Amino acid sequence: MVDRKTEENIAQFCGVTGASVKDAKKFLDKYKRVDVAIDAYYNEPPPSARAPPPAAAASTSKLNALFDKYKDPRGTEINVDGTIRLCEDLKVKPEDVVLLAVAYELKSPRIGEWGRAGWLEGWKSIGGDTLPTMTSALARLRTRLGQDPAYFQKVYNYTFDFARAEGQRSIAVETAQDFWGLLLPHGLAGGALAHIDAAGDTAMEGEGWRGEYLDWWFEFLGERGGKGVSKDTWVMFLDFIRTIDAQFAEYDTEAAWPSTIDDFVEWARARVQAEALG
């Protein structure tokens, strides 16, 4: 008999991937953790998931025409001005989190910039060659970004290089906060950042990182000072918020966490204690 936890894991797996219950059980039995199983499913989909190409594949000519519509007339790429016009036509705000998933899919080199090769390959991959089909693709990407832990991590990691100024090894604290403010609430709301307990299982809601802790993190960074966030801190912060308990009590100070996160935990523990005392 399948227990409730297993049923929830199967439902989450099927909801993210669209897989059958049979395939969900197979991958969960093999990989145990939902996020790892989902990642494996996308990397090596079973025969049942390898559907033939759609009858109406994305049109190269249509995509080229749209690219030329938004392209800088004096250059070879779509720049910020073209991106703003594209967002208006897609009825999406330029600061919408879904555009980070689009940036990942289209391999955007920098904020608000799109090259022709990435545009063609990316939109063909996610299934869009007209404004209506692109709008539908955005809806699918938004859902996947919020619910799929493995996909969220890929977009999250890509965002660092996407946001980093050319020639710089870190990104400005203010820039990092802007992107954390977009990505993390979306992942927490959708389940992509569900807390993982010590056994590697998805724990109950409320046992881990809470929404208000992002404000704590920003407040701490402001007090600490410093101009940039390193890639190491950026990447490991995601693992940190998925594994830290709500009281910051089970943090392993001997693990190889960046010093910024070590210092934040000490700061957060003091705040938790102060709030408990009233």
GROMACS .gro file of C-alpha atoms in nm, residues 45-166:
model
  122
   45PRO     CA    1   1.343   1.051  -2.040
   46PRO     CA    2   1.190   0.704  -2.073
   47PRO     CA    3   1.066   0.589  -2.415
   48SER     CA    4   0.710   0.674  -2.317
   49ALA     CA    5   0.811   1.039  -2.273
   50ARG     CA    6   0.997   1.071  -2.602
   51ALA     CA    7   0.712   1.198  -2.810
   52PRO     CA    8   0.762   1.259  -3.182
   53PRO     CA    9   0.821   1.620  -3.290
   54PRO     CA   10   0.502   1.825  -3.312
   55ALA     CA   11   0.336   1.840  -3.649
   56ALA     CA   12   0.389   2.214  -3.673
   57ALA     CA   13   0.752   2.265  -3.577
   58ALA     CA   14   0.866   2.619  -3.504
   59SER     CA   15   0.929   2.810  -3.823
   60THR     CA   16   1.281   2.949  -3.878
   61SER     CA   17   1.148   3.215  -4.114
   62LYS     CA   18   0.889   3.333  -3.861
   63LEU     CA   19   1.148   3.346  -3.586
   64ASN     CA   20   1.391   3.538  -3.806
   65ALA     CA   21   1.116   3.785  -3.895
   66LEU     CA   22   1.037   3.843  -3.526
   67PHE     CA   23   1.405   3.877  -3.443
   68ASP     CA   24   1.444   4.140  -3.716
   69LYS     CA   25   1.136   4.321  -3.584
   70TYR     CA   26   1.296   4.374  -3.242
   71LYS     CA   27   1.662   4.388  -3.345
   72ASP     CA   28   1.867   4.705  -3.310
   73PRO     CA   29   1.858   4.847  -3.666
   74ARG     CA   30   2.223   4.949  -3.629
   75GLY     CA   31   2.343   4.621  -3.481
   76THR     CA   32   2.308   4.245  -3.499
   77GLU     CA   33   2.134   4.176  -3.166
   78ILE     CA   34   1.813   4.262  -2.986
   79ASN     CA   35   1.909   4.520  -2.725
   80VAL     CA   36   1.728   4.665  -2.424
   81ASP     CA   37   1.498   4.884  -2.634
   82GLY     CA   38   1.394   4.585  -2.846
   83THR     CA   39   1.344   4.376  -2.532
   84ILE     CA   40   1.108   4.636  -2.389
   85ARG     CA   41   0.903   4.635  -2.710
   86LEU     CA   42   0.900   4.253  -2.708
   87CYS     CA   43   0.777   4.249  -2.348
   88GLU     CA   44   0.500   4.494  -2.436
   89ASP     CA   45   0.387   4.271  -2.722
   90LEU     CA   46   0.401   3.960  -2.502
   91LYS     CA   47   0.217   4.150  -2.227
   92VAL     CA   48   0.482   4.069  -1.969
   93LYS     CA   49   0.679   4.311  -1.753
   94PRO     CA   50   1.056   4.331  -1.818
   95GLU     CA   51   1.121   4.244  -1.453
   96ASP     CA   52   0.899   3.932  -1.460
   97VAL     CA   53   1.081   3.627  -1.321
   98VAL     CA   54   0.981   3.415  -1.622
   99LEU     CA   55   1.220   3.616  -1.839
  100LEU     CA   56   1.508   3.465  -1.644
  101ALA     CA   57   1.394   3.124  -1.765
  102VAL     CA   58   1.371   3.265  -2.117
  103ALA     CA   59   1.723   3.405  -2.079
  104TYR     CA   60   1.845   3.058  -1.982
  105GLU     CA   61   1.664   2.889  -2.272
  106LEU     CA   62   1.778   3.146  -2.530
  107LYS     CA   63   2.129   3.177  -2.377
  108SER     CA   64   2.102   3.552  -2.345
  109PRO     CA   65   2.455   3.692  -2.297
  110ARG     CA   66   2.351   3.990  -2.086
  111ILE     CA   67   2.044   4.155  -1.939
  112GLY     CA   68   1.811   4.270  -2.216
  113GLU     CA   69   2.023   4.129  -2.500
  114TRP     CA   70   1.948   3.839  -2.735
  115GLY     CA   71   2.158   3.693  -3.016
  116ARG     CA   72   2.006   3.545  -3.328
  117ALA     CA   73   2.146   3.193  -3.281
  118GLY     CA   74   2.018   3.164  -2.924
  119TRP     CA   75   1.686   3.315  -3.027
  120LEU     CA   76   1.632   3.058  -3.301
  121GLU     CA   77   1.750   2.755  -3.105
  122GLY     CA   78   1.581   2.856  -2.781
  123TRP     CA   79   1.237   2.933  -2.919
  124LYS     CA   80   1.243   2.617  -3.129
  125SER     CA   81   1.324   2.418  -2.817
  126ILE     CA   82   1.046   2.564  -2.604
  127GLY     CA   83   0.793   2.583  -2.888
  128GLY     CA   84   0.722   2.937  -2.999
  129ASP     CA   85   0.745   3.117  -3.332
  130THR     CA   86   0.460   3.369  -3.301
  131LEU     CA   87   0.360   3.605  -3.022
  132PRO     CA   88   0.064   3.382  -2.915
  133THR     CA   89   0.275   3.063  -2.905
  134MET     CA   90   0.552   3.249  -2.722
  135THR     CA   91   0.298   3.367  -2.466
  136SER     CA   92   0.190   3.004  -2.413
  137ALA     CA   93   0.554   2.900  -2.379
  138LEU     CA   94   0.606   3.163  -2.109
  139ALA     CA   95   0.319   3.017  -1.909
  140ARG     CA   96   0.477   2.671  -1.925
  141LEU     CA   97   0.818   2.804  -1.827
  142ARG     CA   98   0.672   2.999  -1.535
  143THR     CA   99   0.510   2.685  -1.396
  144ARG     CA  100   0.819   2.472  -1.445
  145LEU     CA  101   1.045   2.733  -1.286
  146GLY     CA  102   0.824   2.744  -0.979
  147GLN     CA  103   0.776   2.370  -0.936
  148ASP     CA  104   1.081   2.188  -1.073
  149PRO     CA  105   1.379   2.201  -0.831
  150ALA     CA  106   1.634   2.087  -1.090
  151TYR     CA  107   1.517   2.336  -1.351
  152PHE     CA  108   1.503   2.615  -1.095
  153GLN     CA  109   1.866   2.548  -1.003
  154LYS     CA  110   1.976   2.560  -1.368
  155VAL     CA  111   1.805   2.896  -1.422
  156TYR     CA  112   1.932   3.025  -1.088
  157ASN     CA  113   2.294   2.933  -1.161
  158TYR     CA  114   2.272   3.078  -1.512
  159THR     CA  115   2.140   3.405  -1.372
  160PHE     CA  116   2.471   3.480  -1.201
  161ASP     CA  117   2.669   3.481  -1.527
  162PHE     CA  118   2.383   3.652  -1.707
  163ALA     CA  119   2.377   3.934  -1.450
  164ARG     CA  120   2.753   3.972  -1.409
  165ALA     CA  121   2.911   4.271  -1.578
  166GLU     CA  122   3.163   4.180  -1.844
   0.00000   0.00000   0.00000
